[in-house]
Amino acid sequence: MATDMKQVILDAARPMVQARGYNALSFRDLAAAVGIKSASIHYHFPTKGDLGAALARAYIEDLVAVLDSLPTAPESRSETFRLYTDIFRQPLMRDNRMCLCGILAAEYRDLPLEVQTEVTRFADLNIAWLTQMLPAPADDAARRAKALALFAALEGAQLIARGRGDIASYDEAVEAYRVVGLIP
Amino acid sequence: MATDMKQVILDAARPMVQARGYNALSFRDLAAAVGIKSASIHYHFPTKGDLGAALARAYIEDLVAVLDSLPTAPESRSETFRLYTDIFRQPLMRDNRMCLCGILAAEYRDLPLEVQTEVTRFADLNIAWLTQMLPAPADDAARRAKALALFAALEGAQLIARGRGDIASYDEAVEAYRVVGLIP
DNA sequence: ACCTGAACACCGTTCAAGT
DNA sequence: ACCTGAACACCGTTCAAGT
């Protein structure tokens, strides 16, 4: 069972980026955390951009797995959305971290192109899933707008709650979105 | 009319941080932009934290001025909120930048304490203003929750729209918030 | 009062050298 | 195949030295 160093590096780097961002991630700190030298990180990920893109790709894969596991029946819609809003609640509980792609979105203009691509893909995935899960009534454009609005609102609620170091703020915001009907 | 170098530095630094964040701000780049050496920046702002806090404080002062200039009569509420949502639209139009305190919120855990304080103050100010401007019906707690939810939603809409390099996404999200009644 | 060059310990990156 | 030390140009910061 040869432990894959590539995977070990990714596993160590993810929480670091979720806590402090891509810019603040240090190859030397990361190397120390996994017990090798910083130059060795470059053997597995030639540039910081390669590492960032790999992190985002793995994060997206995990998201897809979670979304695929959610119930799709219209009867369980409110339960499905409760589980969905929990996705953005979890990093806050894990030492006040953020969604990986949420914090990367803030650093967007500073990211290498290959990382930007993945960040956009993460948003697209969420919006596509939400568009398909939102109740039927409205026309397609309005449903997509609502999906975008809800995804943005949840990322924003996480961002603000984190700044306040207070998960209750996230819950309050989510409840308010439910009350007005932004969340079914 | 002795131009105040302190002010010149702040004016040059603000758009840089709004574009790329606090971590990405370089004293050497900033110094070059204002025509002095990086060591001289430290004469005006001893540490990067001092500069960051001063930036946030000036930004907050500007916000207060704008909020004070908005109409308060209940009859002009929808116009007032149109002007308010425009505040978060403007940086997107200025070369796809972000709200200073929005991007700082993402970097929150990496910020010096004195900068964190100002970021929180910015959010508190917005939430307090929104709480007072939102229609009366609900009880105080629900109104405050809705204020927090709306502020978070707008910061989130800005974050996501910026990642997509598409102001129309911001407008779409804001319109969706209006349709569901999150914005009066 | 304001600015500077030089030094410090950091950063990502490169590369020749080791096993 | 994987790791390393040393070097490179960057970073914020300090400080003695200039005007």
CSV table of C-alpha atoms (C1' of nucleotides) in Angstrom, one decimal:
chain,number,residue,atom,x,y,z
A,1,MET,CA,0.0,0.0,0.0
A,2,ALA,CA,2.5,2.6,-1.2
A,3,THR,CA,1.1,5.8,0.2
A,4,ASP,CA,1.0,8.2,-2.8
A,5,MET,CA,3.0,11.3,-1.8
A,6,LYS,CA,1.0,13.3,-4.4
A,7,GLN,CA,-2.2,12.5,-2.5
A,8,VAL,CA,-0.5,13.2,0.9
A,9,ILE,CA,0.5,16.6,-0.4
A,10,LEU,CA,-3.0,17.4,-1.7
A,11,ASP,CA,-4.6,16.2,1.6
A,12,ALA,CA,-2.3,18.5,3.6
A,13,ALA,CA,-2.7,21.5,1.3
A,14,ARG,CA,-6.4,21.5,1.1
A,15,PRO,CA,-7.2,22.6,4.7
A,16,MET,CA,-4.3,25.1,4.5
A,17,VAL,CA,-5.8,26.8,1.5
A,18,GLN,CA,-9.4,26.7,2.9
A,19,ALA,CA,-8.1,28.5,6.0
A,20,ARG,CA,-5.8,31.1,4.5
A,21,GLY,CA,-6.1,31.1,0.8
A,22,TYR,CA,-3.9,30.3,-2.2
A,23,ASN,CA,-1.5,33.2,-1.9
A,24,ALA,CA,-0.8,32.5,1.7
A,25,LEU,CA,0.0,28.8,1.1
A,26,SER,CA,3.7,28.3,1.5
A,27,PHE,CA,5.6,25.5,-0.2
A,28,ARG,CA,8.0,25.4,2.8
A,29,ASP,CA,5.2,25.1,5.3
A,30,LEU,CA,3.5,22.5,3.2
A,31,ALA,CA,6.7,20.5,2.8
A,32,ALA,CA,7.3,20.6,6.5
A,33,ALA,CA,3.8,19.3,7.2
A,34,VAL,CA,4.3,16.2,5.0
A,35,GLY,CA,8.0,15.7,6.0
A,36,ILE,CA,9.9,16.5,2.8
A,37,LYS,CA,11.7,19.6,1.5
A,38,SER,CA,10.1,22.4,-0.4
A,39,ALA,CA,12.0,21.6,-3.5
A,40,SER,CA,10.5,18.1,-3.5
A,41,ILE,CA,7.0,19.5,-3.7
A,42,HIS,CA,8.0,20.7,-7.2
A,43,TYR,CA,8.8,17.2,-8.2
A,44,HIS,CA,5.1,16.3,-7.8
A,45,PHE,CA,3.6,19.7,-8.7
A,46,PRO,CA,6.0,21.6,-11.0
A,47,THR,CA,4.4,25.0,-10.2
A,48,LYS,CA,2.1,26.4,-7.5
A,49,GLY,CA,-0.5,26.7,-10.3
A,50,ASP,CA,-0.3,23.0,-10.9
A,51,LEU,CA,-0.9,22.3,-7.2
A,52,GLY,CA,-3.8,24.8,-7.0
A,53,ALA,CA,-5.5,23.3,-10.1
A,54,ALA,CA,-5.1,19.8,-8.7
A,55,LEU,CA,-6.6,20.9,-5.4
A,56,ALA,CA,-9.6,22.5,-7.1
A,57,ARG,CA,-10.1,19.5,-9.3
A,58,ALA,CA,-10.1,17.1,-6.4
A,59,TYR,CA,-12.5,19.4,-4.5
A,60,ILE,CA,-14.8,19.4,-7.5
A,61,GLU,CA,-14.8,15.6,-7.7
A,62,ASP,CA,-15.8,15.5,-4.1
A,63,LEU,CA,-18.6,17.9,-4.7
A,64,VAL,CA,-19.9,15.8,-7.6
A,65,ALA,CA,-19.9,12.8,-5.4
A,66,VAL,CA,-21.9,14.6,-2.7
A,67,LEU,CA,-24.4,16.0,-5.2
A,68,ASP,CA,-24.9,12.6,-6.7
A,69,SER,CA,-25.7,11.2,-3.3
A,70,LEU,CA,-28.5,13.7,-2.6
A,71,PRO,CA,-32.1,12.6,-3.0
A,72,THR,CA,-33.7,13.9,-6.2
A,73,ALA,CA,-37.4,13.1,-5.6
A,74,PRO,CA,-39.6,16.3,-5.5
A,75,GLU,CA,-41.1,15.1,-2.2
A,76,SER,CA,-37.7,15.2,-0.5
A,77,ARG,CA,-36.8,18.6,-2.0
A,78,SER,CA,-36.6,20.4,1.3
A,79,GLU,CA,-34.5,17.7,2.8
A,80,THR,CA,-32.2,17.8,-0.3
A,81,PHE,CA,-31.7,21.5,0.1
A,82,ARG,CA,-31.1,21.1,3.8
A,83,LEU,CA,-28.3,18.8,2.8
A,84,TYR,CA,-27.1,21.1,0.1
A,85,THR,CA,-26.8,24.2,2.5
A,86,ASP,CA,-24.9,21.9,4.9
A,87,ILE,CA,-22.1,21.5,2.3
A,88,PHE,CA,-21.3,25.2,2.8
A,89,ARG,CA,-21.7,25.0,6.5
A,90,GLN,CA,-19.2,22.2,7.0
A,91,PRO,CA,-15.9,24.1,6.4
A,92,LEU,CA,-17.1,26.7,8.9
A,93,MET,CA,-17.3,24.0,11.5
A,94,ARG,CA,-13.9,22.7,10.6
A,95,ASP,CA,-11.9,25.4,12.3
A,96,ASN,CA,-13.7,28.3,10.5
A,97,ARG,CA,-12.6,27.4,7.1
A,98,MET,CA,-14.1,28.3,3.7
A,99,CYS,CA,-15.3,26.5,0.6
A,100,LEU,CA,-12.0,26.0,-1.3
A,101,CYS,CA,-13.5,27.6,-4.5
A,102,GLY,CA,-15.1,30.4,-2.5
A,103,ILE,CA,-11.8,31.6,-1.1
A,104,LEU,CA,-10.2,31.0,-4.5
A,105,ALA,CA,-12.9,33.1,-6.1
A,106,ALA,CA,-11.8,36.1,-4.0
A,107,GLU,CA,-8.2,35.6,-5.1
A,108,TYR,CA,-9.4,35.0,-8.7
A,109,ARG,CA,-7.5,37.8,-10.4
A,110,ASP,CA,-4.3,36.6,-8.8
A,111,LEU,CA,-4.7,32.9,-9.8
A,112,PRO,CA,-2.9,31.1,-12.6
A,113,LEU,CA,-5.2,30.5,-15.5
A,114,GLU,CA,-5.4,26.8,-14.9
A,115,VAL,CA,-6.7,27.5,-11.4
A,116,GLN,CA,-9.2,30.1,-12.6
A,117,THR,CA,-10.7,27.5,-14.9
A,118,GLU,CA,-11.4,25.1,-12.1
A,119,VAL,CA,-12.9,27.8,-9.9
A,120,THR,CA,-15.3,28.7,-12.7
A,121,ARG,CA,-16.1,25.0,-13.2
A,122,PHE,CA,-17.0,24.7,-9.5
A,123,ALA,CA,-19.5,27.5,-9.8
A,124,ASP,CA,-20.9,26.2,-13.0
A,125,LEU,CA,-21.5,22.8,-11.5
A,126,ASN,CA,-23.3,24.2,-8.5
A,127,ILE,CA,-25.5,26.5,-10.7
A,128,ALA,CA,-26.3,23.7,-13.1
A,129,TRP,CA,-27.3,21.4,-10.3
A,130,LEU,CA,-29.4,24.1,-8.6
A,131,THR,CA,-31.1,25.0,-11.9
A,132,GLN,CA,-32.2,21.4,-12.3
A,133,MET,CA,-33.3,21.0,-8.7
A,134,LEU,CA,-35.3,24.2,-8.3
A,135,PRO,CA,-39.1,23.9,-8.6
A,136,ALA,CA,-40.5,24.1,-12.2
A,137,PRO,CA,-42.8,27.1,-12.4
A,138,ALA,CA,-40.5,29.8,-13.8
A,139,ASP,CA,-39.1,30.0,-17.3
A,140,ASP,CA,-35.5,28.6,-17.8
A,141,ALA,CA,-33.8,32.0,-17.6
A,142,ALA,CA,-35.5,32.9,-14.4
A,143,ARG,CA,-34.7,29.5,-12.9
A,144,ARG,CA,-31.0,29.8,-13.8
A,145,ALA,CA,-30.9,33.3,-12.4
A,146,LYS,CA,-32.4,32.0,-9.2
A,147,ALA,CA,-29.9,29.2,-9.1
A,148,LEU,CA,-27.0,31.7,-9.5
A,149,ALA,CA,-28.5,34.0,-6.9
A,150,LEU,CA,-28.8,31.2,-4.4
A,151,PHE,CA,-25.3,29.8,-4.9
A,152,ALA,CA,-23.9,33.4,-4.6
A,153,ALA,CA,-26.0,33.9,-1.4
A,154,LEU,CA,-24.7,30.8,0.2
A,155,GLU,CA,-21.1,31.6,-0.6
A,156,GLY,CA,-21.7,35.1,0.7
A,157,ALA,CA,-23.3,33.8,3.9
A,158,GLN,CA,-20.2,31.6,4.5
A,159,LEU,CA,-17.8,34.5,3.8
A,160,ILE,CA,-19.6,36.9,6.2
A,161,ALA,CA,-20.2,34.3,8.9
A,162,ARG,CA,-16.5,33.4,8.7
A,163,GLY,CA,-15.5,37.0,9.2
A,164,ARG,CA,-17.6,37.1,12.3
A,165,GLY,CA,-16.3,33.7,13.5
A,166,ASP,CA,-19.9,32.8,14.1
A,167,ILE,CA,-21.6,29.8,12.5
A,168,ALA,CA,-24.9,31.1,13.9
A,169,SER,CA,-24.7,33.9,11.4
A,170,TYR,CA,-24.6,31.4,8.5
A,171,ASP,CA,-27.6,29.6,9.9
A,172,GLU,CA,-29.5,32.9,10.3
A,173,ALA,CA,-28.8,33.9,6.7
A,174,VAL,CA,-29.8,30.5,5.4
A,175,GLU,CA,-33.0,30.6,7.4
A,176,ALA,CA,-33.8,34.0,6.0
A,177,TYR,CA,-33.3,32.7,2.5
A,178,ARG,CA,-35.8,29.9,3.3
A,179,VAL,CA,-38.3,32.4,4.7
A,180,VAL,CA,-38.3,34.5,1.6
A,181,GLY,CA,-38.4,31.4,-0.6
A,182,LEU,CA,-35.0,31.7,-2.2
A,183,ILE,CA,-34.4,28.2,-0.8
A,184,PRO,CA,-37.4,25.8,-1.5
B,1,MET,CA,-1.3,72.5,-1.4
B,2,ALA,CA,1.2,70.1,0.0
B,3,THR,CA,0.0,66.8,-1.4
B,4,ASP,CA,-0.1,64.4,1.6
B,5,MET,CA,2.0,61.4,0.7
B,6,LYS,CA,0.1,59.3,3.2
B,7,GLN,CA,-3.1,60.0,1.2
B,8,VAL,CA,-1.3,59.4,-2.1
B,9,ILE,CA,-0.2,56.0,-0.9
B,10,LEU,CA,-3.7,55.1,0.3
B,11,ASP,CA,-5.2,56.2,-3.0
B,12,ALA,CA,-2.8,54.0,-4.9
B,13,ALA,CA,-3.1,51.0,-2.6
B,14,ARG,CA,-6.9,50.8,-2.5
B,15,PRO,CA,-7.5,49.7,-6.1
B,16,MET,CA,-4.6,47.3,-5.9
B,17,VAL,CA,-6.1,45.5,-2.9
B,18,GLN,CA,-9.6,45.6,-4.4
B,19,ALA,CA,-8.1,43.9,-7.5
B,20,ARG,CA,-5.8,41.3,-5.9
B,21,GLY,CA,-6.2,41.3,-2.2
B,22,TYR,CA,-4.2,42.2,0.9
B,23,ASN,CA,-1.7,39.3,0.6
B,24,ALA,CA,-0.9,40.1,-3.0
B,25,LEU,CA,-0.2,43.8,-2.3
B,26,SER,CA,3.5,44.4,-2.7
B,27,PHE,CA,5.2,47.3,-0.9
B,28,ARG,CA,7.7,47.5,-3.7
B,29,ASP,CA,5.0,47.7,-6.4
B,30,LEU,CA,3.1,50.2,-4.3
B,31,ALA,CA,6.2,52.3,-3.8
B,32,ALA,CA,7.0,52.3,-7.5
B,33,ALA,CA,3.4,53.4,-8.3
B,34,VAL,CA,3.8,56.5,-6.1
B,35,GLY,CA,7.4,57.2,-7.0
B,36,ILE,CA,9.3,56.4,-3.7
B,37,LYS,CA,11.2,53.4,-2.4
B,38,SER,CA,9.6,50.6,-0.5
B,39,ALA,CA,11.4,51.4,2.7
B,40,SER,CA,9.8,54.9,2.6
B,41,ILE,CA,6.3,53.4,2.7
B,42,HIS,CA,7.2,52.2,6.2
B,43,TYR,CA,7.8,55.7,7.3
B,44,HIS,CA,4.1,56.5,6.7
B,45,PHE,CA,2.8,53.1,7.6
B,46,PRO,CA,5.2,51.2,9.9
B,47,THR,CA,3.7,47.8,9.1
B,48,LYS,CA,1.5,46.3,6.3
B,49,GLY,CA,-1.1,45.9,9.0
B,50,ASP,CA,-1.1,49.6,9.7
B,51,LEU,CA,-1.6,50.2,6.0
B,52,GLY,CA,-4.4,47.6,5.7
B,53,ALA,CA,-6.2,49.1,8.7
B,54,ALA,CA,-5.9,52.6,7.3
B,55,LEU,CA,-7.2,51.4,3.9
B,56,ALA,CA,-10.2,49.8,5.5
B,57,ARG,CA,-10.9,52.8,7.8
B,58,ALA,CA,-11.0,55.2,4.8
B,59,TYR,CA,-13.2,52.8,2.9
B,60,ILE,CA,-15.6,52.7,5.8
B,61,GLU,CA,-15.7,56.5,6.0
B,62,ASP,CA,-16.6,56.6,2.3
B,63,LEU,CA,-19.4,54.0,2.9
B,64,VAL,CA,-20.8,56.1,5.7
B,65,ALA,CA,-20.8,59.2,3.5
B,66,VAL,CA,-22.7,57.3,0.8
B,67,LEU,CA,-25.2,55.7,3.2
B,68,ASP,CA,-25.9,59.1,4.7
B,69,SER,CA,-26.6,60.5,1.3
B,70,LEU,CA,-29.3,57.9,0.5
B,71,PRO,CA,-33.0,58.9,0.7
B,72,THR,CA,-34.6,57.6,3.9
B,73,ALA,CA,-38.3,58.2,3.2
B,74,PRO,CA,-40.4,55.0,3.0
B,75,GLU,CA,-41.9,56.1,-0.3
B,76,SER,CA,-38.4,56.1,-1.9
B,77,ARG,CA,-37.4,52.7,-0.5
B,78,SER,CA,-37.1,50.9,-3.8
B,79,GLU,CA,-34.9,53.7,-5.1
B,80,THR,CA,-32.8,53.7,-1.9
B,81,PHE,CA,-32.2,50.0,-2.3
B,82,ARG,CA,-31.4,50.4,-6.0
B,83,LEU,CA,-28.7,52.9,-5.0
B,84,TYR,CA,-27.5,50.5,-2.2
B,85,THR,CA,-27.1,47.5,-4.5
B,86,ASP,CA,-25.2,49.8,-6.9
B,87,ILE,CA,-22.5,50.3,-4.2
B,88,PHE,CA,-21.5,46.7,-4.7
B,89,ARG,CA,-21.9,46.9,-8.5
B,90,GLN,CA,-19.4,49.7,-8.9
B,91,PRO,CA,-16.1,48.0,-8.1
B,92,LEU,CA,-17.1,45.3,-10.7
B,93,MET,CA,-17.4,48.0,-13.3
B,94,ARG,CA,-14.0,49.5,-12.3
B,95,ASP,CA,-11.9,46.7,-13.9
B,96,ASN,CA,-13.6,43.8,-12.2
B,97,ARG,CA,-12.6,44.7,-8.7
B,98,MET,CA,-14.2,43.8,-5.4
B,99,CYS,CA,-15.5,45.6,-2.3
B,100,LEU,CA,-12.4,46.2,-0.3
B,101,CYS,CA,-13.9,44.6,2.8
B,102,GLY,CA,-15.3,41.7,0.8
B,103,ILE,CA,-12.0,40.6,-0.5
B,104,LEU,CA,-10.4,41.2,3.0
B,105,ALA,CA,-13.2,39.0,4.5
B,106,ALA,CA,-11.9,36.1,2.4
B,107,GLU,CA,-8.4,36.7,3.7
B,108,TYR,CA,-9.7,37.2,7.2
B,109,ARG,CA,-7.7,34.6,9.0
B,110,ASP,CA,-4.5,35.8,7.5
B,111,LEU,CA,-5.1,39.5,8.4
B,112,PRO,CA,-3.4,41.3,11.3
B,113,LEU,CA,-5.8,41.9,14.1
B,114,GLU,CA,-6.2,45.6,13.5
B,115,VAL,CA,-7.4,44.9,9.9
B,116,GLN,CA,-9.8,42.2,11.0
B,117,THR,CA,-11.4,44.7,13.4
B,118,GLU,CA,-12.2,47.1,10.5
B,119,VAL,CA,-13.5,44.3,8.3
B,120,THR,CA,-16.0,43.4,11.0
B,121,ARG,CA,-16.9,47.0,11.5
B,122,PHE,CA,-17.7,47.3,7.8
B,123,ALA,CA,-20.1,44.4,7.9
B,124,ASP,CA,-21.7,45.6,11.1
B,125,LEU,CA,-22.3,49.0,9.6
B,126,ASN,CA,-24.0,47.6,6.6
B,127,ILE,CA,-26.1,45.2,8.6
B,128,ALA,CA,-27.1,48.0,11.0
B,129,TRP,CA,-28.1,50.3,8.2
B,130,LEU,CA,-30.0,47.5,6.4
B,131,THR,CA,-31.8,46.5,9.6
B,132,GLN,CA,-33.0,50.1,10.0
B,133,MET,CA,-34.1,50.4,6.4
B,134,LEU,CA,-35.9,47.2,6.0
B,135,PRO,CA,-39.8,47.3,6.1
B,136,ALA,CA,-41.2,47.2,9.6
B,137,PRO,CA,-43.5,44.0,9.9
B,138,ALA,CA,-41.1,41.4,11.2
B,139,ASP,CA,-39.8,41.3,14.8
B,140,ASP,CA,-36.3,42.8,15.4
B,141,ALA,CA,-34.4,39.5,15.3
B,142,ALA,CA,-36.0,38.5,12.0
B,143,ARG,CA,-35.3,41.9,10.5
B,144,ARG,CA,-31.7,41.7,11.6
B,145,ALA,CA,-31.4,38.2,10.2
B,146,LYS,CA,-32.8,39.4,6.9
B,147,ALA,CA,-30.3,42.4,6.9
B,148,LEU,CA,-27.4,40.0,7.5
B,149,ALA,CA,-28.8,37.7,4.8
B,150,LEU,CA,-29.1,40.5,2.2
B,151,PHE,CA,-25.7,41.9,2.9
B,152,ALA,CA,-24.1,38.4,2.6
B,153,ALA,CA,-26.1,37.8,-0.6
B,154,LEU,CA,-24.8,41.0,-2.2
B,155,GLU,CA,-21.2,40.3,-1.3
B,156,GLY,CA,-21.6,36.8,-2.6
B,157,ALA,CA,-23.2,38.0,-5.8
B,158,GLN,CA,-20.2,40.3,-6.3
B,159,LEU,CA,-17.8,37.5,-5.6
B,160,ILE,CA,-19.4,35.1,-8.0
B,161,ALA,CA,-19.9,37.7,-10.7
B,162,ARG,CA,-16.2,38.7,-10.5
B,163,GLY,CA,-15.1,35.1,-10.9
B,164,ARG,CA,-17.2,34.9,-14.1
B,165,GLY,CA,-15.9,38.3,-15.2
B,166,ASP,CA,-19.5,39.1,-15.9
B,167,ILE,CA,-21.4,42.0,-14.4
B,168,ALA,CA,-24.6,40.7,-15.9
B,169,SER,CA,-24.4,37.8,-13.3
B,170,TYR,CA,-24.4,40.4,-10.5
B,171,ASP,CA,-27.5,42.1,-12.0
B,172,GLU,CA,-29.2,38.7,-12.5
B,173,ALA,CA,-28.6,37.7,-8.9
B,174,VAL,CA,-29.8,41.1,-7.5
B,175,GLU,CA,-32.9,40.9,-9.7
B,176,ALA,CA,-33.6,37.4,-8.3
B,177,TYR,CA,-33.3,38.8,-4.7
B,178,ARG,CA,-35.8,41.5,-5.7
B,179,VAL,CA,-38.2,38.9,-7.2
B,180,VAL,CA,-38.3,36.8,-4.0
B,181,GLY,CA,-38.5,39.9,-1.8
B,182,LEU,CA,-35.1,39.7,-0.1
B,183,ILE,CA,-34.7,43.2,-1.5
B,184,PRO,CA,-37.8,45.5,-1.0
C,1,DA,C1',10.4,65.6,8.3
C,2,DC,C1',11.1,62.5,4.8
C,3,DC,C1',13.7,59.4,2.0
C,4,DT,C1',17.3,55.8,1.0
C,5,DG,C1',20.5,51.5,0.4
C,6,DA,C1',21.7,47.5,2.4
C,7,DA,C1',20.8,43.8,5.2
C,8,DC,C1',17.6,40.1,7.2
C,9,DA,C1',14.6,36.0,7.0
C,10,DC,C1',11.0,34.9,4.1
C,11,DC,C1',8.8,33.3,-0.8
C,12,DG,C1',8.3,30.2,-5.5
C,13,DT,C1',11.4,28.2,-8.7
C,14,DT,C1',15.4,26.0,-10.9
C,15,DC,C1',18.9,22.7,-11.2
C,16,DA,C1',22.9,19.9,-10.6
C,17,DA,C1',23.7,16.4,-7.5
C,18,DG,C1',22.6,12.6,-4.7
C,19,DT,C1',20.1,7.8,-3.6
D,1,DA,C1',11.7,7.4,-9.2
D,2,DC,C1',12.2,10.5,-5.6
D,3,DC,C1',14.6,13.8,-2.8
D,4,DT,C1',18.0,17.4,-1.6
D,5,DG,C1',21.1,21.9,-0.9
D,6,DA,C1',22.2,25.9,-3.0
D,7,DA,C1',21.2,29.6,-5.7
D,8,DC,C1',17.9,33.1,-7.9
D,9,DA,C1',14.8,37.1,-7.7
D,10,DC,C1',11.0,38.1,-5.0
D,11,DC,C1',8.6,39.6,-0.2
D,12,DG,C1',7.9,42.7,4.5
D,13,DT,C1',10.8,44.8,7.8
D,14,DT,C1',14.7,47.2,10.2
D,15,DC,C1',18.1,50.6,10.6
D,16,DA,C1',21.9,53.5,10.1
D,17,DA,C1',22.7,57.1,7.1
D,18,DG,C1',21.6,60.8,4.3
D,19,DT,C1',19.0,65.6,3.1
